[in-house]
Amino acid sequence: MARGKFITFEGIDGAGKTTHLAWFRERLEAHIAASGRSVVMTREPGGTALGESLRELLLHQTMDLETEALLMFAARREHLAQVIEPALAHGDWVLSDRFSDATFAYQGGGRGLPRDKLEALERWVQGGFQPDLTLLFDVSPDTASERRSSAREPDRFESESDAFFTRTRAEYLRRAEEAPYRFAIIDSTQSIPQIQKRLEELITTL
Ligand code: TYD
């Protein structure tokens, strides 16, 4: 069977990606049901037992910025080796809630880690590997902060300032400009039906 495709979902906290990811998965499963392929859902940081342990630390434990970036990429290396690569080789489609663009956006844009360090880690961990498609749910930090759930205690990232998310969003948009062939920017202020229409078009194209 031909190699599967790798699709990533990105955006600042509160952009609505989780809602759309669930819908996208259902629609994609319906489209490929007859092909004998499966859809594998995963997330970063996380996706493996080791990655989920690192996620717990990354979301709740204070640490040096470089440690944070290194742990994000360490979790990613494990995720690629244990989950993403084998699934794609098997012909399955992999949907990931965040991937490397998040490290550029959050640790680079948000926290200010120099880009050349992140580019070196990206080359080391991924070689030339990149998603086939990245959906960037784009929204202003104002709207995102209104949408962020207050149901539970915010983690280390969710509790960041609007200024942090302004820089994070700008870096996401810069990454999209740098690689327009793999990015689809979704205006996340649109209604849910409007966004679903766009997602359905993207699935058909794929
Ligand atoms: P998120 O994907 O928003 O999950 P949930 O919806 O369960 O809160 O949480 C992951 C957080 O990790 C998010 O705030 C962004 C951050 N993050 C980084 O800072 N760098 C990264 O490389 C990745 C993958 C995530």
Coordinates of N, CA and C and ligand atoms in Angstrom, one line a residue:
M1 N 0.8 -1.2 0.0 CA 0.0 0.0 0.0 C 0.9 1.3 0.0
A2 N 0.4 2.3 -0.7 CA 1.2 3.5 -0.8 C 1.3 4.1 0.6
R3 N 2.3 4.9 0.9 CA 2.5 5.6 2.2 C 1.3 6.4 2.5
G4 N 1.0 6.5 3.8 CA -0.1 7.4 4.3 C 0.3 8.8 4.3
K5 N -0.6 9.7 4.7 CA -0.3 11.1 4.8 C -0.3 11.6 6.2
F6 N 0.5 12.6 6.5 CA 0.7 13.2 7.8 C 0.1 14.6 7.9
I7 N -0.9 14.8 8.7 CA -1.6 16.1 8.8 C -1.5 16.6 10.2
T8 N -1.1 17.9 10.3 CA -1.0 18.4 11.7 C -2.0 19.6 11.8
F9 N -2.3 19.8 13.1 CA -3.3 20.8 13.5 C -2.6 21.8 14.4
E10 N -2.6 23.1 14.1 CA -1.9 24.1 14.9 C -2.7 25.3 15.1
G11 N -2.3 26.1 16.1 CA -2.9 27.4 16.4 C -2.7 27.7 17.8
I12 N -2.9 28.9 18.2 CA -2.6 29.3 19.6 C -3.7 28.7 20.5
D13 N -3.5 28.6 21.8 CA -4.5 28.1 22.7 C -5.8 28.9 22.6
G14 N -6.9 28.2 22.4 CA -8.2 28.8 22.3 C -8.6 29.1 20.8
A15 N -7.8 28.6 19.9 CA -8.1 28.9 18.4 C -9.2 27.9 17.9
G16 N -9.5 26.9 18.7 CA -10.6 26.0 18.3 C -10.2 24.7 17.6
K17 N -8.9 24.5 17.6 CA -8.4 23.3 16.7 C -8.9 22.0 17.2
T18 N -9.1 21.8 18.5 CA -9.5 20.5 19.0 C -10.9 20.1 18.5
T19 N -11.8 21.1 18.5 CA -13.2 20.8 18.0 C -13.1 20.4 16.5
H20 N -12.4 21.1 15.7 CA -12.3 20.9 14.3 C -11.5 19.6 14.0
L21 N -10.6 19.3 14.8 CA -9.8 18.0 14.7 C -10.7 16.8 14.8
A22 N -11.6 16.8 15.8 CA -12.5 15.7 16.0 C -13.4 15.5 14.7
W23 N -13.9 16.6 14.2 CA -14.8 16.6 13.0 C -14.0 16.1 11.8
F24 N -12.8 16.6 11.6 CA -12.0 16.3 10.5 C -11.7 14.8 10.5
R25 N -11.4 14.2 11.7 CA -11.2 12.8 11.8 C -12.3 12.0 11.3
E26 N -13.5 12.3 11.8 CA -14.7 11.6 11.4 C -14.9 11.6 9.9
R27 N -14.8 12.8 9.3 CA -15.0 12.9 7.8 C -13.9 12.2 7.0
L28 N -12.7 12.3 7.5 CA -11.6 11.6 6.8 C -11.8 10.0 6.9
E29 N -12.2 9.6 8.1 CA -12.5 8.1 8.2 C -13.6 7.7 7.2
A30 N -14.6 8.5 7.1 CA -15.7 8.1 6.2 C -15.2 8.1 4.7
H31 N -14.3 9.0 4.4 CA -13.7 9.1 3.0 C -12.8 7.9 2.7
I32 N -12.0 7.4 3.7 CA -11.1 6.4 3.3 C -11.5 5.0 3.8
A33 N -12.7 4.9 4.4 CA -13.2 3.6 4.9 C -13.0 2.4 4.0
A34 N -13.2 2.7 2.7 CA -13.2 1.5 1.7 C -11.8 1.2 1.3
S35 N -10.8 2.0 1.7 CA -9.4 1.8 1.1 C -8.6 0.9 2.0
G36 N -9.1 0.4 3.1 CA -8.4 -0.4 4.0 C -7.3 0.3 4.9
R37 N -7.3 1.6 4.8 CA -6.4 2.4 5.6 C -7.1 2.8 6.9
S38 N -6.3 3.1 7.9 CA -6.9 3.7 9.1 C -6.4 5.1 9.4
V39 N -7.1 5.8 10.3 CA -6.7 7.1 10.7 C -6.2 7.0 12.1
V40 N -4.9 7.4 12.3 CA -4.3 7.4 13.6 C -4.3 8.8 14.2
M41 N -4.9 8.9 15.4 CA -5.0 10.3 16.0 C -3.9 10.3 17.1
T42 N -3.2 11.4 17.1 CA -2.1 11.5 18.1 C -1.9 13.0 18.5
R43 N -1.0 13.2 19.4 CA -0.8 14.6 19.9 C 0.6 14.9 20.3
E44 N 1.0 16.2 20.4 CA 2.3 16.6 20.9 C 2.1 17.7 21.9
P45 N 2.9 17.9 22.9 CA 3.8 16.8 23.3 C 3.0 15.6 23.8
G46 N 3.5 14.4 23.4 CA 2.8 13.2 23.8 C 2.9 12.2 22.7
G47 N 1.8 11.3 22.7 CA 1.7 10.4 21.6 C 2.4 9.0 21.8
T48 N 3.3 9.0 22.9 CA 3.9 7.7 23.3 C 3.9 7.7 24.8
A49 N 4.2 6.6 25.4 CA 4.2 6.6 26.9 C 5.2 7.6 27.4
L50 N 6.4 7.5 26.8 CA 7.5 8.5 27.2 C 7.1 9.9 27.0
G51 N 6.5 10.1 25.8 CA 6.0 11.5 25.4 C 5.0 12.0 26.3
E52 N 4.1 11.2 26.8 CA 3.0 11.6 27.7 C 3.6 12.0 29.1
S53 N 4.7 11.3 29.5 CA 5.4 11.6 30.7 C 6.0 13.0 30.6
L54 N 6.7 13.2 29.4 CA 7.3 14.5 29.2 C 6.3 15.6 29.1
R55 N 5.1 15.3 28.5 CA 4.0 16.3 28.5 C 3.7 16.8 29.8
E56 N 3.5 15.9 30.8 CA 3.2 16.2 32.1 C 4.2 17.2 32.7
L57 N 5.4 16.9 32.5 CA 6.5 17.9 33.0 C 6.4 19.2 32.2
L58 N 6.3 19.1 30.9 CA 6.4 20.3 30.1 C 5.2 21.3 30.4
L59 N 4.1 20.7 30.7 CA 2.9 21.6 30.9 C 2.8 22.1 32.4
H60 N 3.5 21.5 33.3 CA 3.3 21.9 34.7 C 4.6 22.2 35.5
Q61 N 5.8 21.9 34.9 CA 7.0 22.1 35.7 C 7.8 23.2 35.2
T62 N 8.2 24.2 36.1 CA 9.0 25.3 35.6 C 10.4 24.7 35.2
M63 N 10.9 25.2 34.0 CA 12.2 24.8 33.6 C 12.8 25.8 32.7
D64 N 14.1 25.7 32.5 CA 14.8 26.6 31.6 C 14.3 26.5 30.1
L65 N 14.3 27.6 29.4 CA 13.7 27.6 28.1 C 14.4 26.6 27.1
E66 N 15.7 26.5 27.2 CA 16.4 25.5 26.3 C 16.0 24.1 26.7
T67 N 15.8 23.8 28.0 CA 15.4 22.5 28.4 C 14.0 22.2 27.8
E68 N 13.2 23.2 27.9 CA 11.8 23.1 27.3 C 11.8 22.7 25.8
A69 N 12.7 23.4 25.1 CA 12.7 23.1 23.6 C 13.3 21.7 23.4
L70 N 14.4 21.4 24.1 CA 15.0 20.1 24.0 C 14.0 18.9 24.3
L71 N 13.2 19.1 25.4 CA 12.3 18.1 25.7 C 11.2 17.9 24.7
M72 N 10.8 19.1 24.1 CA 9.7 19.0 23.0 C 10.3 18.2 21.9
F73 N 11.5 18.4 21.5 CA 12.1 17.7 20.4 C 12.4 16.2 20.8
A74 N 12.8 16.0 22.0 CA 13.0 14.6 22.5 C 11.7 13.8 22.4
A75 N 10.6 14.4 22.9 CA 9.3 13.7 22.8 C 9.0 13.4 21.3
R76 N 9.3 14.4 20.5 CA 9.0 14.3 19.0 C 9.8 13.2 18.4
R77 N 11.1 13.0 18.8 CA 11.9 12.0 18.2 C 11.2 10.6 18.5
E78 N 10.8 10.4 19.7 CA 10.2 9.2 20.1 C 8.9 9.0 19.4
H79 N 8.1 10.0 19.3 CA 6.8 10.0 18.6 C 7.0 9.6 17.1
L80 N 8.0 10.2 16.5 CA 8.3 9.8 15.1 C 8.7 8.3 14.9
A81 N 9.6 7.9 15.8 CA 10.1 6.5 15.7 C 9.1 5.5 16.1
Q82 N 8.3 5.8 17.1 CA 7.3 4.7 17.6 C 6.0 4.7 16.9
V83 N 5.5 5.9 16.5 CA 4.1 6.0 16.1 C 4.0 6.5 14.6
I84 N 4.6 7.7 14.4 CA 4.3 8.4 13.1 C 4.9 7.6 11.9
E85 N 6.2 7.4 12.0 CA 6.8 6.7 10.8 C 6.2 5.3 10.6
P86 N 6.0 4.4 11.6 CA 5.5 3.1 11.3 C 4.1 3.2 10.7
A87 N 3.2 4.1 11.2 CA 1.9 4.2 10.7 C 1.9 4.7 9.2
L88 N 2.7 5.7 8.9 CA 2.7 6.1 7.5 C 3.3 5.0 6.6
A89 N 4.3 4.3 7.1 CA 4.8 3.2 6.2 C 3.8 2.1 6.0
H90 N 2.9 2.0 6.9 CA 1.8 1.0 6.8 C 0.7 1.4 5.9
G91 N 0.7 2.7 5.5 CA -0.3 3.2 4.7 C -1.4 4.0 5.4
D92 N -1.3 4.1 6.7 CA -2.3 4.8 7.5 C -2.1 6.3 7.4
W93 N -3.2 7.0 7.7 CA -3.1 8.5 7.8 C -2.9 8.9 9.3
V94 N -2.1 9.8 9.5 CA -1.8 10.3 10.9 C -2.2 11.7 11.0
L95 N -3.1 12.0 12.0 CA -3.5 13.3 12.4 C -2.9 13.7 13.7
S96 N -2.1 14.7 13.8 CA -1.5 15.1 15.0 C -1.9 16.5 15.5
D97 N -2.4 16.5 16.8 CA -2.7 17.7 17.4 C -1.4 18.4 17.8
R98 N -0.8 19.2 17.0 CA 0.4 19.9 17.1 C 1.6 19.1 16.6
F99 N 2.7 19.8 16.2 CA 3.9 19.2 15.8 C 5.0 20.3 15.8
S100 N 6.0 20.2 15.0 CA 7.2 21.1 15.2 C 6.8 22.6 15.0
D101 N 5.8 22.9 14.2 CA 5.5 24.4 14.0 C 5.2 25.0 15.4
A102 N 4.6 24.1 16.3 CA 4.3 24.6 17.7 C 5.6 25.0 18.4
T103 N 6.6 24.3 18.2 CA 7.9 24.6 18.9 C 8.4 25.9 18.4
F104 N 8.4 26.1 17.1 CA 8.8 27.4 16.5 C 7.9 28.5 17.1
A105 N 6.6 28.3 17.1 CA 5.7 29.3 17.5 C 5.8 29.6 19.0
Y106 N 5.8 28.6 19.9 CA 5.8 28.8 21.3 C 7.1 29.1 21.9
Q107 N 8.1 28.2 21.6 CA 9.4 28.3 22.3 C 10.2 29.4 21.5
G108 N 10.0 29.5 20.2 CA 10.7 30.5 19.4 C 10.0 31.8 19.5
G109 N 8.8 31.9 18.9 CA 8.0 33.2 18.9 C 7.7 33.7 20.3
G110 N 7.0 32.8 21.0 CA 6.4 33.2 22.3 C 7.5 33.5 23.3
R111 N 8.5 32.5 23.5 CA 9.5 32.6 24.5 C 10.8 33.3 24.0
G112 N 11.0 33.4 22.7 CA 12.1 34.1 22.2 C 13.4 33.3 22.0
L113 N 13.3 31.9 22.0 CA 14.5 31.1 21.7 C 14.9 31.4 20.2
P114 N 16.2 31.6 20.0 CA 16.7 31.9 18.6 C 16.3 30.8 17.6
R115 N 15.9 31.3 16.5 CA 15.3 30.3 15.5 C 16.4 29.3 15.0
D116 N 17.7 29.8 14.9 CA 18.7 28.9 14.4 C 18.8 27.6 15.2
K117 N 18.6 27.8 16.6 CA 18.7 26.6 17.4 C 17.6 25.6 17.1
L118 N 16.4 26.2 16.9 CA 15.3 25.3 16.6 C 15.4 24.7 15.3
E119 N 16.0 25.4 14.3 CA 16.2 24.8 13.0 C 17.2 23.6 13.1
A120 N 18.2 23.8 13.9 CA 19.2 22.7 14.1 C 18.5 21.5 14.7
L121 N 17.7 21.7 15.7 CA 17.0 20.6 16.3 C 16.1 19.9 15.4
E122 N 15.4 20.7 14.6 CA 14.4 20.2 13.6 C 15.1 19.3 12.6
R123 N 16.3 19.8 12.1 CA 17.1 19.0 11.2 C 17.5 17.6 11.8
W124 N 18.0 17.7 13.0 CA 18.5 16.6 13.7 C 17.4 15.5 13.9
V125 N 16.2 16.0 14.4 CA 15.1 15.1 14.8 C 14.3 14.6 13.6
Q126 N 14.2 15.5 12.6 CA 13.3 15.1 11.5 C 14.0 14.9 10.1
G127 N 15.2 15.3 10.0 CA 15.9 15.3 8.7 C 15.0 16.3 7.9
G128 N 14.6 15.9 6.7 CA 13.8 16.8 5.9 C 12.3 16.5 6.1
F129 N 11.9 15.6 7.0 CA 10.5 15.2 7.1 C 9.6 16.4 7.6
Q130 N 8.5 16.6 6.9 CA 7.5 17.6 7.3 C 6.1 17.1 7.0
P131 N 5.1 17.7 7.7 CA 3.7 17.2 7.4 C 3.4 17.4 5.9
D132 N 2.4 16.5 5.4 CA 1.9 16.7 4.1 C 1.0 17.9 4.0
L133 N 0.3 18.2 5.2 CA -0.6 19.3 5.3 C -0.6 19.8 6.7
T134 N -0.6 21.1 6.9 CA -0.7 21.7 8.2 C -1.9 22.6 8.2
L135 N -2.9 22.4 9.1 CA -4.0 23.3 9.2 C -3.7 24.2 10.3
L136 N -3.6 25.5 10.0 CA -3.3 26.5 11.0 C -4.6 27.3 11.3
F137 N -5.2 27.1 12.5 CA -6.4 27.7 12.9 C -6.0 29.1 13.5
D138 N -6.3 30.1 12.8 CA -5.8 31.5 13.1 C -6.9 32.3 13.7
V139 N -6.5 32.9 14.8 CA -7.4 33.8 15.5 C -6.6 34.8 16.3
S140 N -7.2 36.0 16.6 CA -6.5 37.0 17.4 C -6.3 36.5 18.9
P141 N -5.3 36.9 19.6 CA -5.1 36.5 21.0 C -6.3 36.9 21.8
D142 N -7.0 38.0 21.5 CA -8.2 38.5 22.2 C -9.3 37.4 22.2
T143 N -9.6 37.0 21.0 CA -10.7 36.1 20.8 C -10.3 34.7 21.4
A144 N -9.0 34.4 21.2 CA -8.6 33.1 21.8 C -8.7 33.1 23.3
S145 N -8.4 34.2 23.9 CA -8.4 34.2 25.4 C -9.8 34.1 25.9
E146 N -10.8 34.7 25.1 CA -12.2 34.6 25.5 C -12.6 33.1 25.4
R147 N -12.1 32.4 24.4 CA -12.5 31.1 24.2 C -11.9 30.0 25.1
R148 N -10.8 30.4 25.7 CA -10.1 29.4 26.5 C -10.9 29.0 27.7
S149 N -11.0 27.7 27.9 CA -11.9 27.2 28.9 C -11.4 27.6 30.3
S150 N -12.4 28.0 31.1 CA -12.0 28.3 32.5 C -12.3 27.2 33.4
A151 N -12.7 26.0 32.8 CA -13.2 24.9 33.6 C -12.1 24.2 34.5
R152 N -10.8 24.3 34.0 CA -9.8 23.8 34.8 C -8.6 24.8 34.9
E153 N -7.7 24.5 35.8 CA -6.6 25.3 36.1 C -5.7 25.4 34.8
P154 N -5.4 26.6 34.3 CA -4.6 26.7 33.1 C -3.2 26.2 33.3
D155 N -2.6 25.6 32.2 CA -1.2 25.1 32.3 C -0.2 26.2 32.1
R156 N 1.1 25.9 32.0 CA 2.1 26.9 31.9 C 2.0 27.7 30.6
F157 N 1.4 27.1 29.6 CA 1.3 27.9 28.3 C -0.1 28.7 28.3
E158 N -1.1 28.0 28.7 CA -2.5 28.7 28.7 C -2.5 29.9 29.5
S159 N -1.6 30.0 30.6 CA -1.7 31.1 31.5 C -0.8 32.3 31.0
E160 N -0.2 32.1 29.8 CA 0.7 33.2 29.2 C -0.2 34.4 28.8
S161 N 0.5 35.5 28.6 CA -0.1 36.8 28.3 C -0.6 36.9 26.9
D162 N -1.4 37.9 26.6 CA -1.8 38.2 25.2 C -0.6 38.6 24.4
A163 N 0.4 39.2 25.0 CA 1.6 39.6 24.2 C 2.4 38.3 23.8
F164 N 2.4 37.3 24.7 CA 3.1 36.1 24.3 C 2.3 35.4 23.1
F165 N 1.0 35.4 23.2 CA 0.2 34.8 22.1 C 0.3 35.6 20.8
T166 N 0.5 36.9 20.9 CA 0.7 37.7 19.7 C 2.0 37.3 19.0
R167 N 3.0 37.1 19.8 CA 4.3 36.6 19.2 C 4.2 35.2 18.6
T168 N 3.5 34.4 19.4 CA 3.3 33.0 19.0 C 2.5 32.9 17.6
R169 N 1.5 33.7 17.6 CA 0.7 33.7 16.3 C 1.5 34.2 15.1
A170 N 2.3 35.3 15.4 CA 3.1 35.9 14.3 C 4.1 34.8 13.8
E171 N 4.7 34.0 14.7 CA 5.6 33.0 14.2 C 4.9 31.9 13.5
Y172 N 3.7 31.5 13.9 CA 2.9 30.5 13.1 C 2.7 31.1 11.7
L173 N 2.4 32.3 11.6 CA 2.1 32.9 10.2 C 3.4 33.0 9.4
R174 N 4.5 33.3 10.1 CA 5.8 33.3 9.4 C 6.1 31.9 8.8
R175 N 5.9 30.9 9.6 CA 6.2 29.5 9.2 C 5.3 29.2 8.0
A176 N 4.1 29.7 8.0 CA 3.1 29.4 6.9 C 3.6 30.1 5.7
E177 N 4.1 31.3 5.8 CA 4.6 32.0 4.6 C 5.8 31.4 4.0
E178 N 6.6 30.8 4.9 CA 7.8 30.1 4.5 C 7.6 28.8 3.7
A179 N 6.4 28.1 4.1 CA 6.1 26.8 3.4 C 4.7 26.8 3.0
P180 N 4.3 27.7 2.1 CA 2.8 27.8 1.7 C 2.3 26.5 1.1
Y181 N 3.2 25.7 0.5 CA 2.7 24.4 -0.1 C 2.2 23.4 0.9
R182 N 2.5 23.5 2.1 CA 1.9 22.5 3.1 C 1.0 23.2 4.1
F183 N 0.8 24.5 4.1 CA -0.1 25.1 5.1 C -1.4 25.5 4.5
A184 N -2.5 25.3 5.2 CA -3.8 25.9 4.9 C -4.1 26.7 6.1
I185 N -4.3 28.0 5.9 CA -4.6 28.9 7.1 C -6.1 29.0 7.1
I186 N -6.7 28.7 8.3 CA -8.1 28.7 8.4 C -8.5 29.9 9.3
D187 N -9.3 30.8 8.9 CA -9.7 31.9 9.7 C -10.7 31.4 10.7
S188 N -10.2 31.3 11.9 CA -11.0 30.6 13.0 C -12.1 31.5 13.6
T189 N -12.3 32.7 13.1 CA -13.4 33.5 13.5 C -14.6 33.2 12.7
Q190 N -14.5 32.4 11.7 CA -15.7 32.0 10.9 C -16.6 31.1 11.7
S191 N -17.8 30.9 11.2 CA -18.7 30.0 11.9 C -18.2 28.6 11.7
I192 N -18.7 27.7 12.6 CA -18.3 26.3 12.5 C -18.7 25.7 11.1
P193 N -19.9 25.9 10.6 CA -20.3 25.4 9.3 C -19.3 25.9 8.2
Q194 N -19.0 27.1 8.2 CA -18.1 27.7 7.2 C -16.7 27.0 7.3
I195 N -16.2 26.8 8.5 CA -14.9 26.1 8.6 C -15.0 24.6 8.2
Q196 N -16.1 24.0 8.5 CA -16.3 22.6 8.1 C -16.4 22.5 6.6
K197 N -16.9 23.5 5.9 CA -17.0 23.4 4.4 C -15.6 23.5 3.9
R198 N -14.8 24.3 4.4 CA -13.4 24.4 4.0 C -12.6 23.1 4.3
L199 N -12.8 22.5 5.4 CA -12.2 21.3 5.8 C -12.6 20.2 4.8
E200 N -13.9 20.1 4.5 CA -14.4 19.1 3.6 C -13.7 19.3 2.2
E201 N -13.5 20.5 1.7 CA -12.8 20.7 0.5 C -11.4 20.2 0.5
L202 N -10.7 20.5 1.7 CA -9.3 20.0 1.8 C -9.2 18.5 1.8
I203 N -10.2 17.8 2.5 CA -10.2 16.4 2.5 C -10.4 15.8 1.0
T204 N -11.3 16.5 0.3 CA -11.5 16.0 -1.1 C -10.3 16.2 -1.9
T205 N -9.6 17.3 -1.7 CA -8.3 17.5 -2.5 C -7.3 16.5 -2.2
L206 N -7.2 16.1 -0.9 CA -6.2 15.2 -0.5 C -6.4 13.8 -1.0
Ligands
TYD1 P1 -2.8 21.7 23.7 O1 -2.3 21.1 22.4 O2 -3.4 23.1 23.6 O3 -3.7 20.7 24.4 P2 -4.9 21.0 25.3 O4 -6.0 21.4 24.3 O5 -5.2 19.6 25.9 O6 -4.6 22.1 26.3 O7 -1.6 21.8 24.8 C1 -0.3 21.7 24.5 C2 0.5 22.9 24.9 O8 1.9 22.7 24.7 C3 0.1 24.1 24.2 O9 -0.1 25.2 25.1 C4 1.3 24.5 23.3 C5 2.4 23.8 24.0 N1 3.4 23.3 23.0 C6 4.6 24.0 22.9 O10 4.8 25.0 23.6 N2 5.6 23.6 22.1 C7 5.4 22.5 21.3 O11 6.4 22.1 20.6 C8 4.2 21.7 21.4 C9 4.0 20.5 20.6 C10 3.2 22.2 22.3

